[in-house]
JSON list of C-alpha atoms in Angstrom, two decimals:
[
{"chain": "A", "resi": 10, "resn": "MET", "atom": "CA", "xyz": [-61.07, 8.07, 15.97]},
{"chain": "A", "resi": 11, "resn": "ASN", "atom": "CA", "xyz": [-62.57, 4.57, 16.15]},
{"chain": "A", "resi": 12, "resn": "ILE", "atom": "CA", "xyz": [-59.34, 2.63, 15.20]},
{"chain": "A", "resi": 13, "resn": "VAL", "atom": "CA", "xyz": [-56.06, 2.65, 15.32]},
{"chain": "A", "resi": 14, "resn": "VAL", "atom": "CA", "xyz": [-53.40, 0.35, 13.62]},
{"chain": "A", "resi": 15, "resn": "ILE", "atom": "CA", "xyz": [-49.56, -0.21, 14.90]},
{"chain": "A", "resi": 16, "resn": "GLN", "atom": "CA", "xyz": [-46.58, -1.39, 13.84]},
{"chain": "A", "resi": 17, "resn": "PHE", "atom": "CA", "xyz": [-44.64, -3.43, 16.13]},
{"chain": "A", "resi": 18, "resn": "ASN", "atom": "CA", "xyz": [-41.16, -4.40, 16.50]},
{"chain": "A", "resi": 19, "resn": "TYR", "atom": "CA", "xyz": [-39.61, -5.08, 19.32]},
{"chain": "A", "resi": 20, "resn": "GLY", "atom": "CA", "xyz": [-37.25, -1.96, 19.66]},
{"chain": "A", "resi": 21, "resn": "PHE", "atom": "CA", "xyz": [-39.73, 0.38, 19.10]},
{"chain": "A", "resi": 22, "resn": "PHE", "atom": "CA", "xyz": [-41.82, -0.11, 22.49]},
{"chain": "A", "resi": 23, "resn": "ASN", "atom": "CA", "xyz": [-41.56, -0.08, 26.74]},
{"chain": "A", "resi": 24, "resn": "PHE", "atom": "CA", "xyz": [-43.52, -3.06, 26.55]},
{"chain": "A", "resi": 25, "resn": "LYS", "atom": "CA", "xyz": [-44.83, -1.57, 29.86]},
{"chain": "A", "resi": 26, "resn": "ILE", "atom": "CA", "xyz": [-45.54, 1.98, 28.64]},
{"chain": "A", "resi": 27, "resn": "PHE", "atom": "CA", "xyz": [-47.45, 0.20, 25.47]},
{"chain": "A", "resi": 28, "resn": "ASN", "atom": "CA", "xyz": [-49.30, -2.37, 27.67]},
{"chain": "A", "resi": 29, "resn": "ASP", "atom": "CA", "xyz": [-50.82, 0.85, 29.44]},
{"chain": "A", "resi": 30, "resn": "PHE", "atom": "CA", "xyz": [-51.01, 2.62, 25.82]},
{"chain": "A", "resi": 31, "resn": "LEU", "atom": "CA", "xyz": [-53.59, -0.54, 24.58]},
{"chain": "A", "resi": 32, "resn": "ARG", "atom": "CA", "xyz": [-55.35, -0.27, 27.74]},
{"chain": "A", "resi": 33, "resn": "LYS", "atom": "CA", "xyz": [-56.12, 3.30, 27.42]},
{"chain": "A", "resi": 34, "resn": "LEU", "atom": "CA", "xyz": [-57.26, 2.51, 24.06]},
{"chain": "A", "resi": 35, "resn": "PHE", "atom": "CA", "xyz": [-59.53, -0.28, 24.96]},
{"chain": "A", "resi": 36, "resn": "ASP", "atom": "CA", "xyz": [-60.87, 1.70, 27.61]},
{"chain": "A", "resi": 37, "resn": "LEU", "atom": "CA", "xyz": [-61.67, 4.70, 25.02]},
{"chain": "A", "resi": 38, "resn": "ASN", "atom": "CA", "xyz": [-63.83, 1.56, 23.01]},
{"chain": "A", "resi": 39, "resn": "ILE", "atom": "CA", "xyz": [-60.99, 2.04, 20.39]},
{"chain": "A", "resi": 40, "resn": "GLN", "atom": "CA", "xyz": [-60.15, -0.91, 17.98]},
{"chain": "A", "resi": 41, "resn": "VAL", "atom": "CA", "xyz": [-56.66, -1.85, 17.46]},
{"chain": "A", "resi": 42, "resn": "ILE", "atom": "CA", "xyz": [-55.05, -3.28, 14.43]},
{"chain": "A", "resi": 43, "resn": "ILE", "atom": "CA", "xyz": [-51.26, -4.44, 15.20]},
{"chain": "A", "resi": 44, "resn": "GLU", "atom": "CA", "xyz": [-48.92, -5.77, 12.60]},
{"chain": "A", "resi": 45, "resn": "LEU", "atom": "CA", "xyz": [-46.58, -7.49, 13.97]},
{"chain": "A", "resi": 46, "resn": "HIS", "atom": "CA", "xyz": [-43.28, -7.74, 12.20]},
{"chain": "A", "resi": 47, "resn": "ALA", "atom": "CA", "xyz": [-41.38, -10.08, 14.76]},
{"chain": "A", "resi": 48, "resn": "THR", "atom": "CA", "xyz": [-42.73, -12.62, 16.92]},
{"chain": "A", "resi": 49, "resn": "LYS", "atom": "CA", "xyz": [-39.58, -14.27, 18.69]},
{"chain": "A", "resi": 50, "resn": "ASP", "atom": "CA", "xyz": [-38.74, -12.79, 21.53]},
{"chain": "A", "resi": 51, "resn": "PRO", "atom": "CA", "xyz": [-35.37, -11.25, 22.25]},
{"chain": "A", "resi": 52, "resn": "LEU", "atom": "CA", "xyz": [-32.95, -13.81, 23.86]},
{"chain": "A", "resi": 53, "resn": "THR", "atom": "CA", "xyz": [-30.58, -11.05, 25.48]},
{"chain": "A", "resi": 54, "resn": "ASN", "atom": "CA", "xyz": [-33.95, -8.55, 27.02]},
{"chain": "A", "resi": 55, "resn": "HIS", "atom": "CA", "xyz": [-36.02, -10.09, 29.17]},
{"chain": "A", "resi": 56, "resn": "SER", "atom": "CA", "xyz": [-38.36, -7.26, 29.56]},
{"chain": "A", "resi": 57, "resn": "LYS", "atom": "CA", "xyz": [-39.70, -7.71, 26.28]},
{"chain": "A", "resi": 58, "resn": "LYS", "atom": "CA", "xyz": [-41.62, -10.77, 25.73]},
{"chain": "A", "resi": 59, "resn": "LEU", "atom": "CA", "xyz": [-45.13, -11.34, 24.08]},
{"chain": "A", "resi": 60, "resn": "SER", "atom": "CA", "xyz": [-46.41, -13.06, 26.74]},
{"chain": "A", "resi": 61, "resn": "PHE", "atom": "CA", "xyz": [-46.40, -9.53, 28.70]},
{"chain": "A", "resi": 62, "resn": "LEU", "atom": "CA", "xyz": [-48.57, -8.46, 26.36]},
{"chain": "A", "resi": 63, "resn": "GLU", "atom": "CA", "xyz": [-50.98, -11.11, 25.77]},
{"chain": "A", "resi": 64, "resn": "ASP", "atom": "CA", "xyz": [-54.00, -10.01, 27.67]},
{"chain": "A", "resi": 65, "resn": "ASN", "atom": "CA", "xyz": [-54.36, -6.72, 25.75]},
{"chain": "A", "resi": 66, "resn": "LEU", "atom": "CA", "xyz": [-53.03, -8.65, 22.25]},
{"chain": "A", "resi": 67, "resn": "ARG", "atom": "CA", "xyz": [-56.40, -10.92, 22.71]},
{"chain": "A", "resi": 68, "resn": "LYS", "atom": "CA", "xyz": [-58.47, -7.64, 23.14]},
{"chain": "A", "resi": 69, "resn": "CYS", "atom": "CA", "xyz": [-57.18, -6.51, 19.37]},
{"chain": "A", "resi": 70, "resn": "THR", "atom": "CA", "xyz": [-59.31, -6.53, 16.91]},
{"chain": "A", "resi": 71, "resn": "ARG", "atom": "CA", "xyz": [-56.82, -7.82, 14.46]},
{"chain": "A", "resi": 72, "resn": "LEU", "atom": "CA", "xyz": [-52.81, -9.19, 15.03]},
{"chain": "A", "resi": 73, "resn": "VAL", "atom": "CA", "xyz": [-51.36, -9.53, 11.45]},
{"chain": "A", "resi": 74, "resn": "VAL", "atom": "CA", "xyz": [-48.67, -11.91, 11.21]},
{"chain": "A", "resi": 75, "resn": "HIS", "atom": "CA", "xyz": [-46.23, -12.48, 8.08]},
{"chain": "A", "resi": 76, "resn": "ASP", "atom": "CA", "xyz": [-45.46, -16.08, 8.18]},
{"chain": "A", "resi": 77, "resn": "LEU", "atom": "CA", "xyz": [-46.62, -19.56, 9.60]},
{"chain": "A", "resi": 78, "resn": "SER", "atom": "CA", "xyz": [-43.53, -19.33, 12.37]},
{"chain": "A", "resi": 79, "resn": "ASP", "atom": "CA", "xyz": [-45.36, -16.01, 13.70]},
{"chain": "A", "resi": 80, "resn": "LEU", "atom": "CA", "xyz": [-48.64, -17.32, 13.45]},
{"chain": "A", "resi": 81, "resn": "ASN", "atom": "CA", "xyz": [-47.56, -20.69, 15.72]},
{"chain": "A", "resi": 82, "resn": "ARG", "atom": "CA", "xyz": [-45.87, -18.41, 18.28]},
{"chain": "A", "resi": 83, "resn": "LEU", "atom": "CA", "xyz": [-49.42, -16.78, 18.45]},
{"chain": "A", "resi": 84, "resn": "LYS", "atom": "CA", "xyz": [-51.13, -19.90, 18.94]},
{"chain": "A", "resi": 85, "resn": "SER", "atom": "CA", "xyz": [-49.07, -21.04, 21.44]},
{"chain": "A", "resi": 86, "resn": "LEU", "atom": "CA", "xyz": [-50.20, -17.67, 23.66]},
{"chain": "A", "resi": 87, "resn": "SER", "atom": "CA", "xyz": [-53.85, -18.72, 22.62]},
{"chain": "A", "resi": 88, "resn": "LEU", "atom": "CA", "xyz": [-53.98, -16.38, 20.52]},
{"chain": "A", "resi": 89, "resn": "ILE", "atom": "CA", "xyz": [-55.76, -17.24, 17.59]},
{"chain": "A", "resi": 90, "resn": "ASP", "atom": "CA", "xyz": [-59.33, -16.01, 16.88]},
{"chain": "A", "resi": 91, "resn": "ASN", "atom": "CA", "xyz": [-57.73, -12.75, 15.57]},
{"chain": "A", "resi": 92, "resn": "VAL", "atom": "CA", "xyz": [-54.78, -13.58, 14.26]},
{"chain": "A", "resi": 93, "resn": "VAL", "atom": "CA", "xyz": [-54.70, -13.59, 10.54]},
{"chain": "A", "resi": 94, "resn": "LEU", "atom": "CA", "xyz": [-51.58, -14.10, 7.81]},
{"chain": "A", "resi": 95, "resn": "ASP", "atom": "CA", "xyz": [-50.67, -11.46, 5.86]},
{"chain": "A", "resi": 96, "resn": "ARG", "atom": "CA", "xyz": [-50.91, -13.58, 2.49]},
{"chain": "A", "resi": 97, "resn": "LYS", "atom": "CA", "xyz": [-49.27, -10.92, 0.59]},
{"chain": "A", "resi": 98, "resn": "SER", "atom": "CA", "xyz": [-46.13, -11.06, 2.79]},
{"chain": "A", "resi": 99, "resn": "THR", "atom": "CA", "xyz": [-45.91, -14.67, 2.52]},
{"chain": "A", "resi": 100, "resn": "ARG", "atom": "CA", "xyz": [-46.61, -15.01, -1.55]},
{"chain": "A", "resi": 101, "resn": "LEU", "atom": "CA", "xyz": [-43.37, -12.72, -1.22]},
{"chain": "A", "resi": 102, "resn": "ASN", "atom": "CA", "xyz": [-41.20, -14.62, 1.18]},
{"chain": "A", "resi": 103, "resn": "SER", "atom": "CA", "xyz": [-41.87, -17.79, -0.39]},
{"chain": "A", "resi": 104, "resn": "SER", "atom": "CA", "xyz": [-40.69, -16.11, -4.21]},
{"chain": "A", "resi": 105, "resn": "HIS", "atom": "CA", "xyz": [-37.23, -15.34, -2.81]},
{"chain": "A", "resi": 106, "resn": "VAL", "atom": "CA", "xyz": [-36.78, -19.26, -1.66]}
]
């Protein structure tokens, strides 16, 4: 196995376990692509903040986001070089305006 693709949503993961999982993947030299379906930290759960994952997110091959606000949130964490905007979802969202 060379690459793992992860669908990320806050409710799916215990962040400590997820961080450990990512670390093990990187230790095994496995590339990681994460599609982030949300980037806004929940106000009611302080154990789930993207900043807790920041070091491992930086090591990912790609972080895929769905809109500019997601892109800007990751940029505020200095996550820039490995972040891409999913243009297909952007077109879908704009067609519903």
